[in-house]
Coordinates of C-alpha atoms and ligand atoms in Angstrom, one line a residue:
X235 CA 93.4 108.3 92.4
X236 CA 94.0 109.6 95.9
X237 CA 97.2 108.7 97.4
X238 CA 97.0 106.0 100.1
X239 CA 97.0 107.0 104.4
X240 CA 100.4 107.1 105.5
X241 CA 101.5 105.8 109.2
X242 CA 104.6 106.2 111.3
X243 CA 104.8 102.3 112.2
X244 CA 104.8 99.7 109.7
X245 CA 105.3 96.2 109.9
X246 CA 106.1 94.2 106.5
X247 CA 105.6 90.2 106.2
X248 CA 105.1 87.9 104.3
X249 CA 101.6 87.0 105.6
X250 CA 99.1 89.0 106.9
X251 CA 98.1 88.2 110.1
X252 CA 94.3 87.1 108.7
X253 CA 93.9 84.9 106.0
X254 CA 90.9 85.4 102.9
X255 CA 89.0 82.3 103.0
X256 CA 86.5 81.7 100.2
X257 CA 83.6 80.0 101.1
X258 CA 82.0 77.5 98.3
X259 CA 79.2 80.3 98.2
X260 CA 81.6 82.8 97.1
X261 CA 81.6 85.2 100.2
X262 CA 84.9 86.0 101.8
X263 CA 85.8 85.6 105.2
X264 CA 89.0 86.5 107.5
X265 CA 90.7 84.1 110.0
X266 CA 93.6 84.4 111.8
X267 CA 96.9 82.8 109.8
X268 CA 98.4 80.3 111.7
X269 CA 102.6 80.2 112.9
X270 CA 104.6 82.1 115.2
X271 CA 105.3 85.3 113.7
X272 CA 101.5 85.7 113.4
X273 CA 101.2 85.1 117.2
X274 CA 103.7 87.3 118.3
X275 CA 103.0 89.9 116.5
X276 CA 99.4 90.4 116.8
X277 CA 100.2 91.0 120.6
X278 CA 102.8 94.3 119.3
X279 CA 100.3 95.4 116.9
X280 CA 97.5 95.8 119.4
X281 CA 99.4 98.0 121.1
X282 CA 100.8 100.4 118.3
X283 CA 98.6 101.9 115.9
X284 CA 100.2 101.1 112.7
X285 CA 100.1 99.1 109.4
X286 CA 101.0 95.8 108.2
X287 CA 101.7 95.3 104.9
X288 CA 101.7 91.2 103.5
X289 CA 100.0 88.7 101.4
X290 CA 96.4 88.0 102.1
X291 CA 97.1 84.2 101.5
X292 CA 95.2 83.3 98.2
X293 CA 96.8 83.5 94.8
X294 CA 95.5 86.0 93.0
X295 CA 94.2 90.0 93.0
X296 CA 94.5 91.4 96.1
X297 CA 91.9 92.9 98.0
X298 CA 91.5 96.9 99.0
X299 CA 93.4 97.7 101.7
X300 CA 90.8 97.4 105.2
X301 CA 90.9 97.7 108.9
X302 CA 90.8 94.8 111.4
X303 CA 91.3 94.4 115.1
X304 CA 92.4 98.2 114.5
X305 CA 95.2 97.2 112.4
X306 CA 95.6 98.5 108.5
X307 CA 96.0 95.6 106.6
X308 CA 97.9 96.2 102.9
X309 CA 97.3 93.1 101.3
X310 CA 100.2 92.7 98.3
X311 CA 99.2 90.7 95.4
X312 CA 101.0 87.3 94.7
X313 CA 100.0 85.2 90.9
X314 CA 99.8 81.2 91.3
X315 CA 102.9 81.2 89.8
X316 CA 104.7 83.3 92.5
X317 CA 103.5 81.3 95.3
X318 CA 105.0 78.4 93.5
X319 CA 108.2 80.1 92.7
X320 CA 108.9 82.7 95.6
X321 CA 107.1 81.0 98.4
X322 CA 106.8 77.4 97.6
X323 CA 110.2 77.3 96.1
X324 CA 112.8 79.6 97.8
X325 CA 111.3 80.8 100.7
X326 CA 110.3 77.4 101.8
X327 CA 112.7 74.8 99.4
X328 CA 115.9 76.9 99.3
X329 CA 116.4 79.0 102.2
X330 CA 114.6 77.4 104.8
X331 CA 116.3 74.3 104.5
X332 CA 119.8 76.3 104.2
X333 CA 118.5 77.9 107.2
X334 CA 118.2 75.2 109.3
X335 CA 121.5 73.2 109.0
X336 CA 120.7 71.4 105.6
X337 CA 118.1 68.6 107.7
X338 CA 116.6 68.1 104.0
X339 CA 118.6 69.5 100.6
X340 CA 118.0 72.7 99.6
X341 CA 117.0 73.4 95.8
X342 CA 118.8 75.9 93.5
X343 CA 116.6 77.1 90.8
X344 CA 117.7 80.6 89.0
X345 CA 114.1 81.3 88.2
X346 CA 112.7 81.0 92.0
X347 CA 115.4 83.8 92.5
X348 CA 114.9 86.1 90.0
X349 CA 110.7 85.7 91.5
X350 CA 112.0 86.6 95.0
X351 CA 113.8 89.6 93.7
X352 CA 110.2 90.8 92.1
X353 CA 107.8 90.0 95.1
X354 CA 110.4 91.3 97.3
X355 CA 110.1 94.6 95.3
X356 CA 106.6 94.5 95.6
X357 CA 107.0 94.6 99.2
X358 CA 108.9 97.5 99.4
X359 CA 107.0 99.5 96.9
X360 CA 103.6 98.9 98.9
X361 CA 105.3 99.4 102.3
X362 CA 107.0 103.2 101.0
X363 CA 103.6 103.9 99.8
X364 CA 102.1 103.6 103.3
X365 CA 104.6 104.7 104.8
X366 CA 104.7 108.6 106.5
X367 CA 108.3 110.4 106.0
X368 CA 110.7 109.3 109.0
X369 CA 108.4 106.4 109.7
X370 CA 109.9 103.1 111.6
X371 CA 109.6 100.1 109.5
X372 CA 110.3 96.8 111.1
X373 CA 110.2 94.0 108.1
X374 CA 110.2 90.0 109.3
X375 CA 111.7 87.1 108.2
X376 CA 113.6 85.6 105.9
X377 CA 111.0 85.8 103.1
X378 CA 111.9 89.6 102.5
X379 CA 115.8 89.3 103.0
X380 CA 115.8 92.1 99.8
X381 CA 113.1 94.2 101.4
X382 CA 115.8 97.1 103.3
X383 CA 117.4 97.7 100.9
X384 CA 115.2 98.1 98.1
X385 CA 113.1 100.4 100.8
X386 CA 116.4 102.1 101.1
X387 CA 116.7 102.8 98.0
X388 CA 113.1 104.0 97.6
X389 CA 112.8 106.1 101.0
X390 CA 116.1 107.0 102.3
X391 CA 114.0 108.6 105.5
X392 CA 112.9 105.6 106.8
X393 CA 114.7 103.9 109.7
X394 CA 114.5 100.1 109.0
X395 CA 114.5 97.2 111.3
X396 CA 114.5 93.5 110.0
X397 CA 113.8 90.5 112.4
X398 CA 115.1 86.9 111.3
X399 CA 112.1 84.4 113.0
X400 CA 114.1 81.7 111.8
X401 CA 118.5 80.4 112.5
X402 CA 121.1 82.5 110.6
X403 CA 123.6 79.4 109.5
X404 CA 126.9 78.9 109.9
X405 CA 129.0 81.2 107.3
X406 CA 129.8 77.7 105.5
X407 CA 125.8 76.7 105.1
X408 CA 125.1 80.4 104.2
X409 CA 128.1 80.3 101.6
X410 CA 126.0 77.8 99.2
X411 CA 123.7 79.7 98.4
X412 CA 124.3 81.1 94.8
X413 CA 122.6 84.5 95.3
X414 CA 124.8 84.9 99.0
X415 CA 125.9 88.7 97.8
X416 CA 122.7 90.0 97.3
X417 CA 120.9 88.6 99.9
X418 CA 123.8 90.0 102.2
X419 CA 123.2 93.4 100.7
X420 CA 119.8 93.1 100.9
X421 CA 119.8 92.8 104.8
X422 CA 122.1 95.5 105.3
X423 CA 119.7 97.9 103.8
X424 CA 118.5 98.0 106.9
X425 CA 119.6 100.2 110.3
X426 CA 118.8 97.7 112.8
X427 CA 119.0 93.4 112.2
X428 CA 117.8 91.0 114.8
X429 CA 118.5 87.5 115.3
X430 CA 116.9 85.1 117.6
X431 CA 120.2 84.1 119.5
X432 CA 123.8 85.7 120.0
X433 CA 125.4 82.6 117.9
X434 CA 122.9 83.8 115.2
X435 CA 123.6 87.2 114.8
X436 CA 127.3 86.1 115.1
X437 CA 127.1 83.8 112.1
X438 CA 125.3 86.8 109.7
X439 CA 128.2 89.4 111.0
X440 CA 130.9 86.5 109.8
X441 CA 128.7 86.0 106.6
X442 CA 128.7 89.6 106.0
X443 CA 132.6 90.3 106.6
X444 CA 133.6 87.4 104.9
X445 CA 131.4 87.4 101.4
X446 CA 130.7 91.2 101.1
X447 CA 133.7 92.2 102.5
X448 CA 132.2 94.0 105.7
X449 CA 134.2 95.7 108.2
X450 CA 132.8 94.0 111.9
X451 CA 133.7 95.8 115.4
X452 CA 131.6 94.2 118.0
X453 CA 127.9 93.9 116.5
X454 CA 128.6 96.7 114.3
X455 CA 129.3 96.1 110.6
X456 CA 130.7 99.4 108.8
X457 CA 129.6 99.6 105.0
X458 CA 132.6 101.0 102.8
X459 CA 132.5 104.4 100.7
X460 CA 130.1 105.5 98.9
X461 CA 127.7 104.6 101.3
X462 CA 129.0 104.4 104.4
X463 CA 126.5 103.4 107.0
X464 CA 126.9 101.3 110.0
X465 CA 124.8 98.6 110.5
X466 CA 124.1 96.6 114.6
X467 CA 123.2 92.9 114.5
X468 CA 122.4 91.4 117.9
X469 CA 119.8 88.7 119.5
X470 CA 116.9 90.2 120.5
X471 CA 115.2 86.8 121.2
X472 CA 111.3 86.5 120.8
X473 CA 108.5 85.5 123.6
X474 CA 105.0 85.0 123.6
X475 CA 102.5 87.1 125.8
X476 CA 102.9 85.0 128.8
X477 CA 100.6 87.0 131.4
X478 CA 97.7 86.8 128.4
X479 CA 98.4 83.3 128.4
X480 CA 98.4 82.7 132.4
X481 CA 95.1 84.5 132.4
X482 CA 93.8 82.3 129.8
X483 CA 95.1 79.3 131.3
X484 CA 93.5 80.1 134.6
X485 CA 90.1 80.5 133.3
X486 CA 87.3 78.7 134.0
X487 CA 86.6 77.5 130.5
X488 CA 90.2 76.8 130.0
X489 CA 90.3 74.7 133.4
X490 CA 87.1 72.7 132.5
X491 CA 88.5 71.8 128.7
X492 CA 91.8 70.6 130.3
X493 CA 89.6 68.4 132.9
X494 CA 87.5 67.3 129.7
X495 CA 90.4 66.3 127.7
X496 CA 91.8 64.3 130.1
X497 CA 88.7 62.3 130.9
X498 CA 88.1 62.1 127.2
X499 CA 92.0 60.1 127.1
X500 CA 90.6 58.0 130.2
X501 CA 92.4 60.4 132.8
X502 CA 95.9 58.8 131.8
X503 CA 98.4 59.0 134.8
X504 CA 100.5 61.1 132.5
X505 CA 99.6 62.5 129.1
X506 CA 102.3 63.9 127.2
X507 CA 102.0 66.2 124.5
X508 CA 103.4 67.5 121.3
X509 CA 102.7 70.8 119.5
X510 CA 104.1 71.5 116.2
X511 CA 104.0 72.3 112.7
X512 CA 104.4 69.4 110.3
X513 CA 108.1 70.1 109.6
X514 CA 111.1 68.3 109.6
X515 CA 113.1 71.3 111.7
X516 CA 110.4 69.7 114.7
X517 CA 112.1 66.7 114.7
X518 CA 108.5 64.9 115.4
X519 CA 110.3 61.4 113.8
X520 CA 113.0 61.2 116.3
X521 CA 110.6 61.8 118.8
X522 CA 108.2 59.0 117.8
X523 CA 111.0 56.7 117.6
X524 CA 112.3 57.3 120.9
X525 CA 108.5 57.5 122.0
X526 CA 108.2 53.9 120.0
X527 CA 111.4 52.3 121.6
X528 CA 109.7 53.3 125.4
X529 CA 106.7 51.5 124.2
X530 CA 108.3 48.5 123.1
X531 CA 110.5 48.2 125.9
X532 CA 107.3 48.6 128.5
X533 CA 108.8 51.4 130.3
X534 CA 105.5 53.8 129.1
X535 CA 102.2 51.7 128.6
X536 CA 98.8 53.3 127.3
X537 CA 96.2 53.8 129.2
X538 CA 98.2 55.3 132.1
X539 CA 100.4 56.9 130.1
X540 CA 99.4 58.5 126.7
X541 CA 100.3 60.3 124.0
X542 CA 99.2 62.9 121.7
X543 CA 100.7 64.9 119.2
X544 CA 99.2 67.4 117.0
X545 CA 100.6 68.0 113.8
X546 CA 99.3 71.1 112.6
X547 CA 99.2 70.8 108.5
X548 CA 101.9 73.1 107.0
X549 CA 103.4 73.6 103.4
X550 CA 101.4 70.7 101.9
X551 CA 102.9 71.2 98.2
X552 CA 106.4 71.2 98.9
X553 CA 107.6 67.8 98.1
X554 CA 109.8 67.4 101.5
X555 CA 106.3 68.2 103.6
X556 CA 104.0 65.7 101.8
X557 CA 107.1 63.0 102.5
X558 CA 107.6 64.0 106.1
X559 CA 103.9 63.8 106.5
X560 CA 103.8 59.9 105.1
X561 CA 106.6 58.9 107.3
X562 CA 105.0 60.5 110.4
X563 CA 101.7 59.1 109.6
X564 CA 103.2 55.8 108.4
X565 CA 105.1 55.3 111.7
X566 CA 102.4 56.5 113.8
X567 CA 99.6 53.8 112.6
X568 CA 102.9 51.2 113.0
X569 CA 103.5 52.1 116.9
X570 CA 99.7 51.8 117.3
X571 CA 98.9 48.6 115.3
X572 CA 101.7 47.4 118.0
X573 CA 101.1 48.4 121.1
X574 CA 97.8 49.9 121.6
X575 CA 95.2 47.8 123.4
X576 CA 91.4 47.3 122.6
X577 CA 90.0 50.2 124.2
X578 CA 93.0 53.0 123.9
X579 CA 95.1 54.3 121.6
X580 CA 99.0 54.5 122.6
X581 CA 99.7 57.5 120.2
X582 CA 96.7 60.4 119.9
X583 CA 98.0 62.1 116.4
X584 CA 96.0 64.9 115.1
X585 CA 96.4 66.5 111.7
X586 CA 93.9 70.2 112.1
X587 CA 94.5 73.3 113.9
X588 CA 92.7 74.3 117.0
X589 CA 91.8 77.0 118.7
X590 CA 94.1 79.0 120.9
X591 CA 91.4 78.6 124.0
X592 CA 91.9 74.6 122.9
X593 CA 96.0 75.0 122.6
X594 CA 96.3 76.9 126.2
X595 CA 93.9 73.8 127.5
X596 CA 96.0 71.4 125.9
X597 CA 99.0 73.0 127.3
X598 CA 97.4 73.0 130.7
X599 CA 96.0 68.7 130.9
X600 CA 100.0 67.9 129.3
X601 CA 101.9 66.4 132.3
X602 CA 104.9 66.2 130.2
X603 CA 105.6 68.8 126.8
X604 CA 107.8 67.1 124.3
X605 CA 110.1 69.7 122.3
X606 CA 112.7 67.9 120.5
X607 CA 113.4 70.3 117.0
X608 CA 116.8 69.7 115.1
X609 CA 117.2 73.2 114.7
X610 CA 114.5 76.3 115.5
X611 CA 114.9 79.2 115.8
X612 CA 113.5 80.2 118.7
X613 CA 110.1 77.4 119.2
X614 CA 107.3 79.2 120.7
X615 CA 105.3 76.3 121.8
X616 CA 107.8 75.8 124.5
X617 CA 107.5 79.0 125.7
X618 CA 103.0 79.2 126.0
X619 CA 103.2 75.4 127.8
X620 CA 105.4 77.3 130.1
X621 CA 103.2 80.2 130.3
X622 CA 100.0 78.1 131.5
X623 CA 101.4 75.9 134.0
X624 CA 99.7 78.3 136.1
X625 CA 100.2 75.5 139.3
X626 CA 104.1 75.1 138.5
X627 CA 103.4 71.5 137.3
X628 CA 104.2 69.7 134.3
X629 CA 108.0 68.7 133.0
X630 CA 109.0 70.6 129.6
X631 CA 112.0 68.2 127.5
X632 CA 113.5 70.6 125.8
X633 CA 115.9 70.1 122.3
X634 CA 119.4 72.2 123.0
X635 CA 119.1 73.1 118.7
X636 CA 116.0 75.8 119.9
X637 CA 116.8 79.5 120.8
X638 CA 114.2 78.4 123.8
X639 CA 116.9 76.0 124.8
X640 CA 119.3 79.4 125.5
X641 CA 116.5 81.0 128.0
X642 CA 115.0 77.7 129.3
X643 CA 117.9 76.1 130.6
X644 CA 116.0 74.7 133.5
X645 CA 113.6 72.2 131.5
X646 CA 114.7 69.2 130.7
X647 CA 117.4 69.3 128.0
X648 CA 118.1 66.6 125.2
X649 CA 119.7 65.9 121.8
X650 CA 117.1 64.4 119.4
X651 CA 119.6 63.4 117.3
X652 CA 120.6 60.8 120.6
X653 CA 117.8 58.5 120.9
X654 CA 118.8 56.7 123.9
X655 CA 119.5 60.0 125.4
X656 CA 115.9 61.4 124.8
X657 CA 114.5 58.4 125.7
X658 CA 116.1 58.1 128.8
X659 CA 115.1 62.1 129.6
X660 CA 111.1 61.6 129.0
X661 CA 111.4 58.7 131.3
X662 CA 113.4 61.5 133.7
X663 CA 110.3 63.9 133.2
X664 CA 107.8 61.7 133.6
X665 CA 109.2 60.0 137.0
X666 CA 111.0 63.0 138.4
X667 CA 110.2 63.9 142.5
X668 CA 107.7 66.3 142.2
X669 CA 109.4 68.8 144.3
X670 CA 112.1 68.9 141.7
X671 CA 109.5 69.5 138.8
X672 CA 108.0 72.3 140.5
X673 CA 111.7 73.9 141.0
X674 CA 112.2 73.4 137.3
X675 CA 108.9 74.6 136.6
X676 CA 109.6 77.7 138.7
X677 CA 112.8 78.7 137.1
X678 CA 111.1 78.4 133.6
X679 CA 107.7 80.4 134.7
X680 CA 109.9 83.4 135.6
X681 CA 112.5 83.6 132.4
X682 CA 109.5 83.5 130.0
X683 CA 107.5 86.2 132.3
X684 CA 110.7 88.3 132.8
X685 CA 111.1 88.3 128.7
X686 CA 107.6 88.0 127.3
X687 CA 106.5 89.8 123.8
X688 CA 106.3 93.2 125.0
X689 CA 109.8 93.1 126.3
X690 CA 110.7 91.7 123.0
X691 CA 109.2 94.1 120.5
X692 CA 110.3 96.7 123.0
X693 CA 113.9 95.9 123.2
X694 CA 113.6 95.4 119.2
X695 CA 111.9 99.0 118.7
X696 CA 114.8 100.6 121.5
X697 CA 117.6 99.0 119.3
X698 CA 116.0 100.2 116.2
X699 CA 115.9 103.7 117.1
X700 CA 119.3 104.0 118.5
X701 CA 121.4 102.2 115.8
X702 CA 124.1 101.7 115.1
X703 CA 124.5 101.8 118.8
X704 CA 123.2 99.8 121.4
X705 CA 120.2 102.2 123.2
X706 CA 121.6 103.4 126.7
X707 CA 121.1 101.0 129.9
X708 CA 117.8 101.6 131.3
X709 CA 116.3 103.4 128.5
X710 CA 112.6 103.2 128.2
X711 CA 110.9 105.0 125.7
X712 CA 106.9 105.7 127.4
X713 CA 105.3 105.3 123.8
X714 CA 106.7 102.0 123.6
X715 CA 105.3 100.8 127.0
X716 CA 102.0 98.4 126.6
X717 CA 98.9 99.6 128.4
X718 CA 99.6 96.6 130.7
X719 CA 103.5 97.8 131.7
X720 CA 102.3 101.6 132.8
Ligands
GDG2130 C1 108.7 80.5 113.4 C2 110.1 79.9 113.8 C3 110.0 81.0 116.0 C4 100.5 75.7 116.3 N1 99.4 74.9 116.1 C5 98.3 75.6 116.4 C6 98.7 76.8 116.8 N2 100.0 76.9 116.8 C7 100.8 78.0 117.2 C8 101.6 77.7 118.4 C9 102.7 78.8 118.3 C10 102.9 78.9 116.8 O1 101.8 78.4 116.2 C11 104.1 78.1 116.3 O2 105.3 78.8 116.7 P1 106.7 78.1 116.8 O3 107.6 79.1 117.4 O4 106.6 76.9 117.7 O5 107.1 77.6 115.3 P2 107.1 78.2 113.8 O6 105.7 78.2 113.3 O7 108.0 77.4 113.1 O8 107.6 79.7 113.9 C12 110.2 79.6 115.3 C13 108.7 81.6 115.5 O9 108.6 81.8 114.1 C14 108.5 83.0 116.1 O10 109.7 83.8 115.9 O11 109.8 80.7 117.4 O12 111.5 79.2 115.6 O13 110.3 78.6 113.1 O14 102.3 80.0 118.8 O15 100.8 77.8 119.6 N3 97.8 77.8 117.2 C15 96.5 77.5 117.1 N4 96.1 76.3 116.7 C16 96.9 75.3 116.3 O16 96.5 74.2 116.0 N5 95.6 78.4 117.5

């Protein structure tokens, strides 16, 4: 067997960034993967040439490794059983929930562990197989927490990054979990970590020094003897491609859908908007009550003002998902049966995924963007509603518990958890002066242009190569510079 190509840049996650779709007549088909690492990403791997290693999305063999968009995809095999058990279970049932401040209870189950530990091997075995000697590896998420160090172990030449998409919890969240050590260890396998806010890399460097006994100066965490490395965590905070998406939002096609939506609602005075996964981190419940409470009390009334929310399906088997997706569906069809008239509907709620061309049009007819997560790390939907209100219109409400919240401190701030509160700030952003939207609008429009995606996988790559120490002021590396920034 000949051995496999080798690259200097690989990126390792769980997911490709296409999906293998079966159709019923057995031919196989690719499509983008939906989420935010996907989305950012894609926009650093067009401009490296490199490989990605991750799972192609169906249980099962995994297919050759192939070429697409200019990318070499290594699709790593995952059985039914591991989906279930690494995926399903503690990826998405015991750390994501740990990871985002407990909003549903996290499930302990010894044999979801001990399947983490063996697909994260998998991981690393595929990714030092691709892998040319001294090659930069930059592994995502908290799916492959094991992943450094085992490529450590493997491939002491590599220099490894790790990015955390997701919140790093407070030291007394983290402490919980039963397997706490290793996954510690695991992480600081690698050279460089990144976190999506300072207050999350903070937590991990208190997790570290406190439960493995990790020496902290600064960001720096110093590994004892024998090994004796030193480790940087900092925020390198992520952004979308916000000049792609002004382009986008400024074409034609883009214009007209926006117009066509909005006619389609009956060309409400306002329409409002919401853009999320169905998850309980989105805090979509909260936002329907306070949305539900404004509607009962008169103070928003369809047809002039209207709502819609897309729900994009996510994570259907896990039990918490299906509930969530009841009691969002349950309370929808509620505030409708009330207060919709013959004619309109109060509450537009879609359950399907669109097209990006449909999102940035969307994002463009939305008078007001409701983003009200209990905890996120980062949320980039905020971020591309920003990035196409191309005519500094349109009023963002904001929840403080995103890393957006951190950058966007002009939009409208709130607390889901405080009804009244959110209430009270949709009616600000809908009846604001004008003047003082635009000013808003402004402010926002330039912090997610000064720090889009490039900057981002930029600043991550500069840290990467420079750790344990932070890369000089004004460093900039020309190979790391987009087509776009020369
Ligand atoms: C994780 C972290 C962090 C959504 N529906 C459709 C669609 N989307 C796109 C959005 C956006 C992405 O998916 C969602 O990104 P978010 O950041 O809002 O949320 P997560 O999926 O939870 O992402 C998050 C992110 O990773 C990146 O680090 O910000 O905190 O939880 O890009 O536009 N895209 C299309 N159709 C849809 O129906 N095409």
């Amino acid at each position: 067997m000949s051995s496999p190509e080798q690259f200097e840049f690989v990126v390792v996650a769980n997911r490709l960034p296409v999906d293998r779709v079966v159709d019923p007549d057995g031919t196989t088909q690719w499509r983008t993967s939906p989420g935010g690492l996907v989305t950012a990403m894609e926009a650093v791997m067009r401009v490296s040439d490199g490989a990605w290693v991750g799972w192609a999305g169906q249980p099962g063999d995994a297919p050759a490794p192939f070429d697409e968009d200019e990318i070499h995809l290594v699709p790593v095999p995952l059985s039914a059983e591991e989906v279930r058990d690494y995926y399903e279970g503690f990826c998405n049932d015991t750390i994501w929930p740990i990871y985002h401040d407990v909003i549903v209870s996290a499930t302990f189950r010894r044999t979801w562990w001990s399947t983490y530990e063996r697909v994260n091997r998998r991981f690393a075995e595929a990714t030092a197989a691709v892998a040319a000697p001294g090659a930069t590896i930059w592994v995502q998420d908290y799916q492959l927490q094991l992943v450094p160090a085992m490529l450590r172990e493997l491939r002491p030449d590599l220099r490894i990054g790790w990015f955390n998409h997701i919140p790093f919890p407070a030291v007394e969240l983290f402490a919980q979990l039963p397997w706490r050590g290793h996954i510690l260890r695991g992480l600081l396998g690698a050279d460089f970590l990144g976190f999506q806010r300072a207050d999350d890399a903070a937590n991990f460097r208190r997790s570290a020094a406190r439960l493995a006994g990790v020496e902290v100066e600064g960001e720096v965490l110093s590994l004892g003897e024998p090994d004796g490395r030193r480790v940087r965590a900092a925020a390198v905070p992520i952004s979308v491609d916000s000049r792609q998406l002004d382009q986008m939002a400024r074409s034609e096609s883009v214009q007209r859908r926006a117009a066509e939506i909005r006619h389609s609602l009956g060309d409400p005075e306002c329409l409002i908007l919401g853009v999320d996964r169905l998850d309980y981190t989105k805090g979509i419940r909260h936002r329907l009550k306070a949305y539900g409470e404004l509607l009962a009390g008169g103070e928003v009334a369809p047809p002039r003002t209207t709502f819609v929310q897309i729900a994009t399906p996510s994570r259907e088997r896990v039990e918490a998902y299906r509930n969530l997706r009841e009691q969002v569906e349950g309370k929808v069809g509620r505030l409708n049966g009330d207060h919709s008239p013959i004619g309109t509907t109060a509450i537009h709620y879609i359950h399907r995924s669109h097209p990006r061309q449909d999102m940035a049009a969307l994002f463009l007819a939305a008078d007001v963007m409701l983003v009200t997560p209990l905890r996120d790390g980062m949320n980039l939907v905020a971020k591309e509603y920003v990035a196409c209100q191309v005519d500094e219109g349109g009023a963002l409400v904001l929840s403080e518990f995103t890393g957006a919240a951190e950058e966007l401190g002009d939009a409208y701030l709130c607390n889901p958890h405080d009804i009244e509160g959110l209430k009270q700030t949709i009616l600000q952003a809908i009846t604001d002066d004008p003047e003082e939207k635009r000013r808003r609008m402004r402010a926002l429009r330039e912090a997610v242009v000064e720090n889009d995606v490039h900057t981002w996988s930029r600043t991550f790559l500069q840290a990467l190569e420079h750790a344990p120490e932070p890369p000089p002021a004004g460093d900039e590396d020309p190979e790391l510079l987009s087509e776009d920034d020369r």
